[in-house]
Coordinates of C-alpha atoms in Angstrom, one line a residue:
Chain A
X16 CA 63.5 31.1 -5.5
X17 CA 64.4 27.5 -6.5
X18 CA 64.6 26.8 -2.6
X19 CA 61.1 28.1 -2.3
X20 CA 59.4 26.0 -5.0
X21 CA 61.1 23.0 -3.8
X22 CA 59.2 23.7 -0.2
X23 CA 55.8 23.7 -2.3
X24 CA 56.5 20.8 -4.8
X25 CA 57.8 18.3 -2.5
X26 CA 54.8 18.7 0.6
X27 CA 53.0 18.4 -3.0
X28 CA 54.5 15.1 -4.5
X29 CA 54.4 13.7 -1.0
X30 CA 51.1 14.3 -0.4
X31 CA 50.2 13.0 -4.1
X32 CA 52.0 10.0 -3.5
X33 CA 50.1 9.1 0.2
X34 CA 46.7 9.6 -2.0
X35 CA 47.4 7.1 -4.3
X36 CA 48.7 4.8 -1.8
X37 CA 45.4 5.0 0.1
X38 CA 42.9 5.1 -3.1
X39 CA 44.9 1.7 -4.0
X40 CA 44.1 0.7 -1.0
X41 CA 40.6 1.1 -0.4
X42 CA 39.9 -0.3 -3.8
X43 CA 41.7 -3.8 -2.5
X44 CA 39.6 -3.3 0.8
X45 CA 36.4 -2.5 -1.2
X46 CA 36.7 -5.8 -3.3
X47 CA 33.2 -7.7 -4.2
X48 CA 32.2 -10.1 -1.5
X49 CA 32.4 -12.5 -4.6
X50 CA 35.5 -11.7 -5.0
X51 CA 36.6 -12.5 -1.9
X52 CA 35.1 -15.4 -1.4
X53 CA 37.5 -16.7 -4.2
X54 CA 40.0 -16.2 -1.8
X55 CA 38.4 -18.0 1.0
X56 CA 39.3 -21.3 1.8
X57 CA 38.2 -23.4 -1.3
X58 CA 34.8 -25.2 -0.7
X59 CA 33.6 -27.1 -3.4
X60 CA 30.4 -27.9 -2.9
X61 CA 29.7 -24.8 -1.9
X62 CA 31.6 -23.5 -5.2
X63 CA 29.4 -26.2 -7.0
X64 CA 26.2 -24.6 -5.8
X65 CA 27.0 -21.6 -6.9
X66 CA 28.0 -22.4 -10.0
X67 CA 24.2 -24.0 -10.9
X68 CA 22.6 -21.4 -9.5
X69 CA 24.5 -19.2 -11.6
X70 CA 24.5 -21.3 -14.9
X71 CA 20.6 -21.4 -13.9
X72 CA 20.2 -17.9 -13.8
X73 CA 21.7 -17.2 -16.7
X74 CA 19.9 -19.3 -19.0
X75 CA 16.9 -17.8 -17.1
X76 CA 18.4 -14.1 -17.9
X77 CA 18.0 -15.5 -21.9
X78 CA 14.4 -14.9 -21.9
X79 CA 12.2 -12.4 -22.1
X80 CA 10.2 -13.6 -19.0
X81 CA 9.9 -12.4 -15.3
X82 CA 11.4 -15.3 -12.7
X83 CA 11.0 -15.3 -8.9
X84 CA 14.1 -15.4 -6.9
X85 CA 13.6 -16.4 -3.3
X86 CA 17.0 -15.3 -2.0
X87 CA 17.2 -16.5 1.6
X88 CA 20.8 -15.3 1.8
X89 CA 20.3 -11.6 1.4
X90 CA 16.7 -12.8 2.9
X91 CA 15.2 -11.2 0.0
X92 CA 12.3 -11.8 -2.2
X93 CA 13.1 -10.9 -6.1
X94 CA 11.9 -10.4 -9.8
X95 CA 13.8 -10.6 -12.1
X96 CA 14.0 -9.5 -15.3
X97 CA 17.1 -10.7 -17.7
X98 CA 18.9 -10.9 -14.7
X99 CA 17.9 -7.5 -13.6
X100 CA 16.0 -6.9 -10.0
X101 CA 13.2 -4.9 -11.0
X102 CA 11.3 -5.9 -7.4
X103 CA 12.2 -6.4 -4.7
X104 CA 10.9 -7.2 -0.8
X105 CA 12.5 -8.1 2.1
X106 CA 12.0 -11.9 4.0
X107 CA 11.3 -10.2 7.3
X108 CA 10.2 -13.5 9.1
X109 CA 12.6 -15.7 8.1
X110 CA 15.5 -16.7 10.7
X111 CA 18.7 -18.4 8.9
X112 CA 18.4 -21.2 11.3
X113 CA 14.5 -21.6 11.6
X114 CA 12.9 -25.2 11.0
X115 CA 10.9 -23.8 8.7
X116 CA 13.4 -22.6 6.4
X117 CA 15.5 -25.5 6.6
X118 CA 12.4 -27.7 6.1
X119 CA 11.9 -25.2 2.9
X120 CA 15.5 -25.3 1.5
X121 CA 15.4 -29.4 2.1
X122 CA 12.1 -30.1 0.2
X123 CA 12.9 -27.2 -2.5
X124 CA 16.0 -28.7 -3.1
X125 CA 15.1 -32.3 -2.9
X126 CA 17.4 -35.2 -3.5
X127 CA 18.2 -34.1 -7.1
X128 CA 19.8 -30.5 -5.2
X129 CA 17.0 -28.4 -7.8
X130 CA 17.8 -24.5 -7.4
X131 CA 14.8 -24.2 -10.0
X132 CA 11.1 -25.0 -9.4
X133 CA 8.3 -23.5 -11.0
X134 CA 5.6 -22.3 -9.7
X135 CA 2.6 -24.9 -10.0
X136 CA -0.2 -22.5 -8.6
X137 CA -1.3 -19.8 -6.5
X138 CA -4.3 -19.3 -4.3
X139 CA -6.1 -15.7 -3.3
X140 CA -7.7 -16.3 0.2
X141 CA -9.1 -12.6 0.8
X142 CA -8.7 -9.4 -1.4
X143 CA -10.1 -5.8 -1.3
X144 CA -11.2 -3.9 -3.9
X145 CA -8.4 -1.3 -5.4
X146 CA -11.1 1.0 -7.4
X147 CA -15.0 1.3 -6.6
X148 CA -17.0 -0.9 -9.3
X149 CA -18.9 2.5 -9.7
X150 CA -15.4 4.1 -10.7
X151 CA -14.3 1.1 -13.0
X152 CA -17.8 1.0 -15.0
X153 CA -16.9 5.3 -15.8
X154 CA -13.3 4.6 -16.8
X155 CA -14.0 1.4 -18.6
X156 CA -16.7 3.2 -20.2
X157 CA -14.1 6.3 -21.5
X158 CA -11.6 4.3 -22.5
X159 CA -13.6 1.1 -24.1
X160 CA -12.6 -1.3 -22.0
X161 CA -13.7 -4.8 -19.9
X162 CA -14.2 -3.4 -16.3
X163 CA -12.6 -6.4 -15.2
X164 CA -9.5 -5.8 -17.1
X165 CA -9.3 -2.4 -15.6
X166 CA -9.7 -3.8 -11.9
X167 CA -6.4 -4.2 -9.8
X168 CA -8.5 -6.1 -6.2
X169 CA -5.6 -5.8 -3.1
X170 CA -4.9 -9.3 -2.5
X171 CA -4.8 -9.5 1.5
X172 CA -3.5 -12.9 1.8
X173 CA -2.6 -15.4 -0.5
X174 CA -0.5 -18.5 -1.1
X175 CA 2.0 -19.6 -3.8
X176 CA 2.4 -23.1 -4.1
X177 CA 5.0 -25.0 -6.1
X178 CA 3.8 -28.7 -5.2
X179 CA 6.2 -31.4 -3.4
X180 CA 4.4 -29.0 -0.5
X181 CA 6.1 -25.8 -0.5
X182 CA 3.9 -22.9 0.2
X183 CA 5.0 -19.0 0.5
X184 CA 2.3 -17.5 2.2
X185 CA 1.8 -13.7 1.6
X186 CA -0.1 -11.5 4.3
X187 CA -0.9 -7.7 4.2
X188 CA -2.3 -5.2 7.3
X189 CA -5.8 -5.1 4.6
X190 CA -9.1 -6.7 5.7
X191 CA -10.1 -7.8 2.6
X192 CA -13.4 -9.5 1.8
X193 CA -13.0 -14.0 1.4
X194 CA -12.8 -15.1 -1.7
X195 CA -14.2 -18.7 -2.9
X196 CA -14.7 -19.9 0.2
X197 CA -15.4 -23.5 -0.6
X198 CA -11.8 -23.5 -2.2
X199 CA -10.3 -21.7 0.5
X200 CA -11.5 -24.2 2.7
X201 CA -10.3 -26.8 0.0
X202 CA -7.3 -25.6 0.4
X203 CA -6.5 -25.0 4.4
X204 CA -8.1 -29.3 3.8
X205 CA -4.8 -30.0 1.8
X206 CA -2.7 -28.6 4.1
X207 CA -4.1 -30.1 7.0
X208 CA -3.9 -33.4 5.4
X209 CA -0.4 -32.8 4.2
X210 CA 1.1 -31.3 7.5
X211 CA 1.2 -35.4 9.4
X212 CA 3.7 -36.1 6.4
X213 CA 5.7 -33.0 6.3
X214 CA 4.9 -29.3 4.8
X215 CA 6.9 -26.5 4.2
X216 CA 5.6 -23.4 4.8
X217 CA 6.5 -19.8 4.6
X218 CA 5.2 -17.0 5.7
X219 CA 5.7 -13.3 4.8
X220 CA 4.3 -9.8 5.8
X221 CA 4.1 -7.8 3.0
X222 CA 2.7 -3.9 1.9
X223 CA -0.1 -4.0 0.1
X224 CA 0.9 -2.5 -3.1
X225 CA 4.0 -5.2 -2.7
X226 CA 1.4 -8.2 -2.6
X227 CA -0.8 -7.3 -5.8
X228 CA 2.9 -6.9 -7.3
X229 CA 4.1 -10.2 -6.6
X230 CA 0.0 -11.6 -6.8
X231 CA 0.0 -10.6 -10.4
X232 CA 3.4 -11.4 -12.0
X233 CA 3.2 -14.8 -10.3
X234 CA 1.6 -16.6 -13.3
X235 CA 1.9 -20.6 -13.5
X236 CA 5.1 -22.1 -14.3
X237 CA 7.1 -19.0 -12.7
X238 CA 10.8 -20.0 -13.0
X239 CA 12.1 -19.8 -9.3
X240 CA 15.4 -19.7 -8.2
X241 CA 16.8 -20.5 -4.6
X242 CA 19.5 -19.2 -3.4
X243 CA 20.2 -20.9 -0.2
X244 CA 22.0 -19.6 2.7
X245 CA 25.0 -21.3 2.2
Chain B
X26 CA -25.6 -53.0 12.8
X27 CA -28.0 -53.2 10.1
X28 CA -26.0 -54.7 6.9
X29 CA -27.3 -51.8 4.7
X30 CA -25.7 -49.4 6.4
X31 CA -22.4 -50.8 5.0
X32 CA -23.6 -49.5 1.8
X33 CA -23.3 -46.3 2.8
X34 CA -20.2 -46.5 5.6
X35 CA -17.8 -48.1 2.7
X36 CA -18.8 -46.1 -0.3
X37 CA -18.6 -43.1 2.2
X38 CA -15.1 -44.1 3.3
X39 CA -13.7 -45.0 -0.3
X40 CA -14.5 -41.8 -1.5
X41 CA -13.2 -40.0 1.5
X42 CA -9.7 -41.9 1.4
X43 CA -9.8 -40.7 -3.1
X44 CA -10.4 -37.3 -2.2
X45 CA -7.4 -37.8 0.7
X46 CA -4.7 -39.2 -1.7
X47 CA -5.7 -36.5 -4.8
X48 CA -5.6 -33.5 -2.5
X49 CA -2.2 -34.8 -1.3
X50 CA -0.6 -35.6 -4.4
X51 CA -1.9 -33.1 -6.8
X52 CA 0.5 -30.2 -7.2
X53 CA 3.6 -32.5 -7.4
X54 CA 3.7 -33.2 -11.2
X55 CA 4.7 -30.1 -12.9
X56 CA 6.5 -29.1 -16.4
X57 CA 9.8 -28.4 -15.4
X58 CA 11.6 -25.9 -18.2
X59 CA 13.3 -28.6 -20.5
X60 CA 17.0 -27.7 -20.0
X61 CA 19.9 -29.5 -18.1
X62 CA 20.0 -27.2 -15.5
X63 CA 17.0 -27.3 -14.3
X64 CA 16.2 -31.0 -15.1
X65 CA 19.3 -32.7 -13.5
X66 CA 21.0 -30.3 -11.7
X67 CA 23.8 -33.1 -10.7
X68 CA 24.9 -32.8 -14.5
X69 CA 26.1 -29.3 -14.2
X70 CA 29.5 -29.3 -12.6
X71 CA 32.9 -27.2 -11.9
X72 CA 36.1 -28.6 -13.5
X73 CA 37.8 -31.1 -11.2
X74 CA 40.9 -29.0 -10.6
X75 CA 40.3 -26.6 -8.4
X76 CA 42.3 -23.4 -10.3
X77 CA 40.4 -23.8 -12.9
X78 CA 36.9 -24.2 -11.3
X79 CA 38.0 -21.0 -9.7
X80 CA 38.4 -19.5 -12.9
X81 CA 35.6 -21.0 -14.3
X82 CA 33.2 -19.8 -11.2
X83 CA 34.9 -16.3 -11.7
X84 CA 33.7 -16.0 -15.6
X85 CA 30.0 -17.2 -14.6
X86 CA 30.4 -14.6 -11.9
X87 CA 31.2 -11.6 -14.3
X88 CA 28.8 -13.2 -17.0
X89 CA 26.3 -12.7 -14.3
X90 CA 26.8 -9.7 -12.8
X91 CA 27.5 -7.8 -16.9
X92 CA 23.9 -8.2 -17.0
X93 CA 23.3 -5.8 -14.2
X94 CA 23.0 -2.0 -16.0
X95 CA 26.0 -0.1 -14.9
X96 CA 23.5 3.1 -13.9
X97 CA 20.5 3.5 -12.6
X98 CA 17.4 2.2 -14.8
X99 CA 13.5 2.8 -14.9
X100 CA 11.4 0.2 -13.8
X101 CA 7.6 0.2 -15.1
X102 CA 5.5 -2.3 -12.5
X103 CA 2.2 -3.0 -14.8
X104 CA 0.9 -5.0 -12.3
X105 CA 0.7 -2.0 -9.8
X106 CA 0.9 0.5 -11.7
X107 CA 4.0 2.4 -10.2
X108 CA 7.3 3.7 -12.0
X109 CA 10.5 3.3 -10.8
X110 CA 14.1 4.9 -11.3
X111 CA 16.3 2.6 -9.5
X112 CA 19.6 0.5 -8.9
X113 CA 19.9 -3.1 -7.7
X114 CA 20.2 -2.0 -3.8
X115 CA 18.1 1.4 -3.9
X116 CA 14.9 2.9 -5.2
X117 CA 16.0 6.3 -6.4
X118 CA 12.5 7.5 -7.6
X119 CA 8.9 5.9 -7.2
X120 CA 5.5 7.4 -8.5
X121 CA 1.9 6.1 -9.2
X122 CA 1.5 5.6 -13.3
X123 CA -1.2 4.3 -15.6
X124 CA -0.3 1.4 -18.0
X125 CA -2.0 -0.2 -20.9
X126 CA -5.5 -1.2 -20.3
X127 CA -5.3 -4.6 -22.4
X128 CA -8.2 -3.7 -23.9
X129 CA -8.7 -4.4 -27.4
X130 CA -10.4 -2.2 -30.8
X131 CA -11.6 -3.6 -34.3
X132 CA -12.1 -1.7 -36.8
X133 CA -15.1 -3.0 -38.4
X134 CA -14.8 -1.1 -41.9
X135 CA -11.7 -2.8 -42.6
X136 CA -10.9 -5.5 -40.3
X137 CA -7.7 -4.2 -38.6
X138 CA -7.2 -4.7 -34.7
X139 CA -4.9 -3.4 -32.1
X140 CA -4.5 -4.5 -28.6
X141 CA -3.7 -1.3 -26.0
X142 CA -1.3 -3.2 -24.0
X143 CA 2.1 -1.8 -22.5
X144 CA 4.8 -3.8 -24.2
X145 CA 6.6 -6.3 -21.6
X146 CA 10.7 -6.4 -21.8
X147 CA 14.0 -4.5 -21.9
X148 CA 13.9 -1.2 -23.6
X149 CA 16.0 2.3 -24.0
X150 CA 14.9 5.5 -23.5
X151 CA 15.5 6.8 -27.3
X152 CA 14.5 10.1 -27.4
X153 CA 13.3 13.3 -24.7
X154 CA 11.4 15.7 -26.2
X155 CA 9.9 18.9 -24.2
X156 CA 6.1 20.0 -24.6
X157 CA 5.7 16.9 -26.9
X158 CA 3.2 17.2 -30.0
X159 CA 0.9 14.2 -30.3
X160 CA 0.6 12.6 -33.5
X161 CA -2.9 10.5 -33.4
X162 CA -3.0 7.2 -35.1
X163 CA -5.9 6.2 -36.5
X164 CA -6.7 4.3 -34.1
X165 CA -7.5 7.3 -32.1
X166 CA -9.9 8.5 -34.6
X167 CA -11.8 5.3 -35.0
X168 CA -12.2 4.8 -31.1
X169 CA -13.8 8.0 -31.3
X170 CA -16.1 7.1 -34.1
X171 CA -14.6 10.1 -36.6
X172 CA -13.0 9.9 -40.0
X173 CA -9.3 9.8 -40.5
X174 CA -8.2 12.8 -42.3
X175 CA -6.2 13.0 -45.1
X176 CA -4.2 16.1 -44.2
X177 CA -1.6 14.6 -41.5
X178 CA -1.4 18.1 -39.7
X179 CA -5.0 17.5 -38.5
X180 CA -3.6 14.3 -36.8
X181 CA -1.2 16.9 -34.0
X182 CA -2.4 17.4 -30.4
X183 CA -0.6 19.4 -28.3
X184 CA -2.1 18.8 -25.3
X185 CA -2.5 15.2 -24.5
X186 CA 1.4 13.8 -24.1
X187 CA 1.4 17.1 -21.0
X188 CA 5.0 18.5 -20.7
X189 CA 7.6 15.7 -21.6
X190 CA 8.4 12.6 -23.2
X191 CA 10.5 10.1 -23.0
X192 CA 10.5 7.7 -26.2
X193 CA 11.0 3.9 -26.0
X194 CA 10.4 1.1 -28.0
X195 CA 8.2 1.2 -31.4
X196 CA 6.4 4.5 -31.1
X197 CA 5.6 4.2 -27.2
X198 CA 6.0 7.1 -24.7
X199 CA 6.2 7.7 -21.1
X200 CA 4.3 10.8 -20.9
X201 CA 2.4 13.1 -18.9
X202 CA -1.4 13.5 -19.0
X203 CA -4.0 15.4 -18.6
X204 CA -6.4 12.9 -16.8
X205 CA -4.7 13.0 -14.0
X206 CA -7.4 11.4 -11.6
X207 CA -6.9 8.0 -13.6
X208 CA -3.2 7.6 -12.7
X209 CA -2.9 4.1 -11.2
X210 CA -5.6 2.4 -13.2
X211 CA -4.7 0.6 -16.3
X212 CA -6.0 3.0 -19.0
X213 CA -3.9 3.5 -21.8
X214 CA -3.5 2.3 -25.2
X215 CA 0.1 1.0 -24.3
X216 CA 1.8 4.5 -23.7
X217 CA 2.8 4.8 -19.7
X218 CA 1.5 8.1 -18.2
X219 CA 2.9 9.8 -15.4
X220 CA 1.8 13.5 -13.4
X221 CA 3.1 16.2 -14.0
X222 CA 5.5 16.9 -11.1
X223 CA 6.7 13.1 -11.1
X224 CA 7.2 13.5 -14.4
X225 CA 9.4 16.2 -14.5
X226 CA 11.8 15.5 -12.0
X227 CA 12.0 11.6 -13.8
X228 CA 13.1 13.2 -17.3
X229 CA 15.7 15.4 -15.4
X230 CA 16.7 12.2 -13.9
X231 CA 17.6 9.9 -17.2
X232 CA 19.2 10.4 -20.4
X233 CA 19.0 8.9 -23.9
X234 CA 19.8 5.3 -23.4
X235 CA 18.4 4.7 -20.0
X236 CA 17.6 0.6 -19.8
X237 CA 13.6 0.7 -19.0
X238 CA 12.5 -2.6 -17.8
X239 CA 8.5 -3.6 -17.7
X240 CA 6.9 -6.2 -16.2

C-alpha cells in the first residue's frame, strides 16, 4: 500500500516542484520593460529624461484636466486623463529616423530640453457636417437647446499648432466642405513664410470619428507631453 | 519712374515686410503652466550617485504607473459621443452614446438655473440597478411647462432610464433610452445614454467601483 502511494506522491511533488520552478521563472522573464531597463547599462541622460518626463506627468496627473501626449516611442498619439489613456491613435506616418521627426523632437524640445508645450492654437481647414441642420433644428427643438451646441461637424483636416513652428497636421478619408478660406489661406501664408527658416511639421492619417475626438478636446493651452524616442 | 509712385511702392512694401514678421512670430509667446517642471526643465534632476537615482527613477516609475487602474475602466468620449470599456493597451467594448447637450434652463418663477452638461473627471460606478425607476427632478417638470407635484410618487417613470443603470457621481446615470434614434448627438441633461443591447452587455461587463473616466 505504502509502496503504491509513494509511486503517486512523488511523480506528484516532482511535478509540483518543476511548476513552481517555471511560474518563477516566467515571472523573472515577464519583468516590465521599465524594469529592465534598470538593469541596462546606466545612462544618465537618458535616466534624466525620463525622470522629467515623469515628474512632468505627474504633476500633470494632479489635475482634473485632459493633456495630449505625443508618444513617438510607442508612436502613439494620447489623452490623458490623471494619468490614465482614455484615447488613443496610432502615429502611422512617423519613421523613428525621419527628418521630420527629428526636426520635431529638436524644436519641441528646444535648448531648455522642454518635454511640456502647450498647445497655442488649432486651425480647422475643411469639415463635414456630422447631423443634417434639418435634424439638429428637431432635436434642438425637443430638447431646448442651441443647434449649434448640438452640432458635432467631422473635421476633415486640421492643424494643431504650438508656436516656435510645430504643427501636427490631422487628415481623414472625408471630403469635407473649406472652412474660412481667407484664414486658411492665412494660414498655408505663415507656413510658407516660415518653411525658408525651418518648420516642423507632422502629419497624421486619422478615422474620422478619431479626428473630431482629438479636434474637440484640443482646447488652447493643452498640456503636451513628448516622449521622445530615446 | 514717376516719384509718386514711391508713395505707393514703400508704403506697399512696409506693410508687406509687418505683416511678414507678425505672421512669423506670432504663436511663439505662450503661457507656459507656472511650475518648475515645465518652466526650466534643467532644474529637475536625478541624485548624483547613480544607486540612488536608480532608486529614485524606480519610485517616480511606480508613482506613475499606481495611477493606471488595475482593471479595466469605462471611458465616456463627450466629444464623440462614444463609450468605452477598456485597458491602457486594448479597447474591450465601444458603442455610440448621447451626452449632455450643454444646454442651459431657468426657471423664471424662481430664478434657479441648471446647466445639462455631462460632468468631466474620474468617477466610480456606485450602484447597478435593473429596470431602473426614474425619479424626475423638477427640472423635468419645468422644461415641460407643468407644475411640480407635491406627492413625490408622481415624480417615478419607469420607462425612460430603459433596462439598466449604472450610478456615478452626484445623481448621474449611464442608462438606456427610449430615443434611441438620437444616440450620438449631445442630448441629455448630463445623464450618458446608451441602446439597449450595448447597454446590456456593458453592465454585465463592470461592477460596483468601476473607475469611469469622461472627457
Amino acid at each position: 500500500m505504502f509502496f503504491k502511494t509513494r509511486w503517486i506522491v512523488l511523480p506528484l511533488c516532482v511535478f509540483l516542484i518543476w511548476l513552481s520552478v517555471s511560474t518563477c521563472e516566467k515571472r523573472e522573464s515577464e519583468r516590465s520593460p521599465s524594469q529592465d531597463q534598470t538593469h541596462k547599462k546606466w545612462d544618465r541622460k537618458r535616466a534624466e529624461l525620463e525622470y522629467c518626463l515623469i515628474q512632468a506627468e505627474l504633476a500633470l496627473a494632479k489635475s482634473e484636466e485632459l493633456y495630449l501626449v505625443l508618444n513617438l516611442e510607442r508612436k502613439e498619439l494620447q489623452l490623458k486623463l490623471k494619468g490614465v489613456v482614455v484615447w488613443n491613435h496610432p502615429m502611422n506616418v512617423v519613421e523613428p529616423d525621419s527628418q521630420e521627426l527629428q526636426e520635431f523632437v529638436e524644436r519641441f524640445q528646444g535648448d531648455e530640453g522642454r518635454v511640456m508645450r502647450p498647445l497655442s492654437g488649432k486651425h480647422l481647414f475643411s469639415a463635414k457636417e456630422k447631423t443634417p441642420d434639418s435634424v439638429l433644428s428637431i432635436v434642438s427643438e425637443a430638447v431646448k437647446a442651441d443647434p449649434d451646441l448640438l452640432r458635432r461637424d467631422l473635421p476633415a483636416r486640421f492643424q494643431l499648432l504650438w508656436g516656435y513652428s510645430l504643427t501636427l497636421e490631422i487628415r481623414t478619408d472625408i471630403v469635407g466642405e473649406p472652412r474660412s478660406r481667407i484664414k486658411s489661406t492665412l494660414v498655408e501664408f505663415r507656413h510658407a513664410l516660415r518653411r525658408p527658416f525651418g518648420e516642423a511639421r507632422l502629419i497624421v492619417r486619422m478615422h474620422p470619428e478619431d479626428a473630431l475626438t482629438l479636434y474637440r478636446a484640443a482646447q488652447p493651452d493643452l498640456p503636451t507631453l513628448l516622449y521622445s524616442p530615446l | 519712374m514717376k516719384s509718386w509712385l514711391w508713395y505707393i511702392i514703400v508704403p506697399s512694401m512696409l506693410i508687406l515686410a509687418f505683416t511678414g514678421v507678425w505672421l512669423v512670430t506670432t504663436g511663439k509667446k505662450s503661457s507656459l503652466i507656472q511650475m518648475d517642471v515645465f518652466k526650466d526643465p534643467g532644474s529637475v534632476h536625478l541624485p548624483q550617485d547613480e544607486k540612488l537615482a536608480k532608486r529614485e527613477l524606480g519610485k517616480v516609475r511606480r508613482t506613475l504607473a499606481r495611477l493606471r487602474p488595475s482593471r479595466p475602466y469605462i471611458v465616456i468620449d463627450t466629444h464623440a459621443n462614444l463609450i468605452f470599456l477598456r485597458t491602457e493597451n486594448s479597447v474591450l467594448f465601444k458603442a455610440t452614446c448621447s451626452t449632455g447637450s450643454g444646454g442651459e434652463l431657468i426657471d423664471s418663477a424662481t430664478g434657479r438655473r441648471w446647466v445639462f452638461d455631462t460632468p468631466k473627471g474620474v468617477f466610480k460606478v456606485t450602484s447597478k440597478s435593473v429596470d431602473p425607476w426614474w425619479r424626475k427632478p423638477d427640472w423635468a417638470f419645468i422644461e415641460e411647462n407643468e407644475s411640480i407635484p407635491k406627492d413625490p410618487s408622481q415624480r417615478l417613470d419607469p420607462e425612460m432610464l430603459g433596462e439598466y443603470a449604472l450610478g456615478f457621481g452626484e445623481d448621474y446615470y449611464i442608462h438606456g433610452t427610449i430615443y434611441e434614434r438620437l444616440l450620438g448627438v449631445n442630448v441629455t441633461h448630463g445623464c450618458v445614454r446608451v441602446g439597449a443591447d450595448d447597454l446590456e452587455k456593458l453592465y454585465n461587463m463592470v461592477t460596483i467601483g468601476t473607475p469611469i473616466y469622461i472627457f
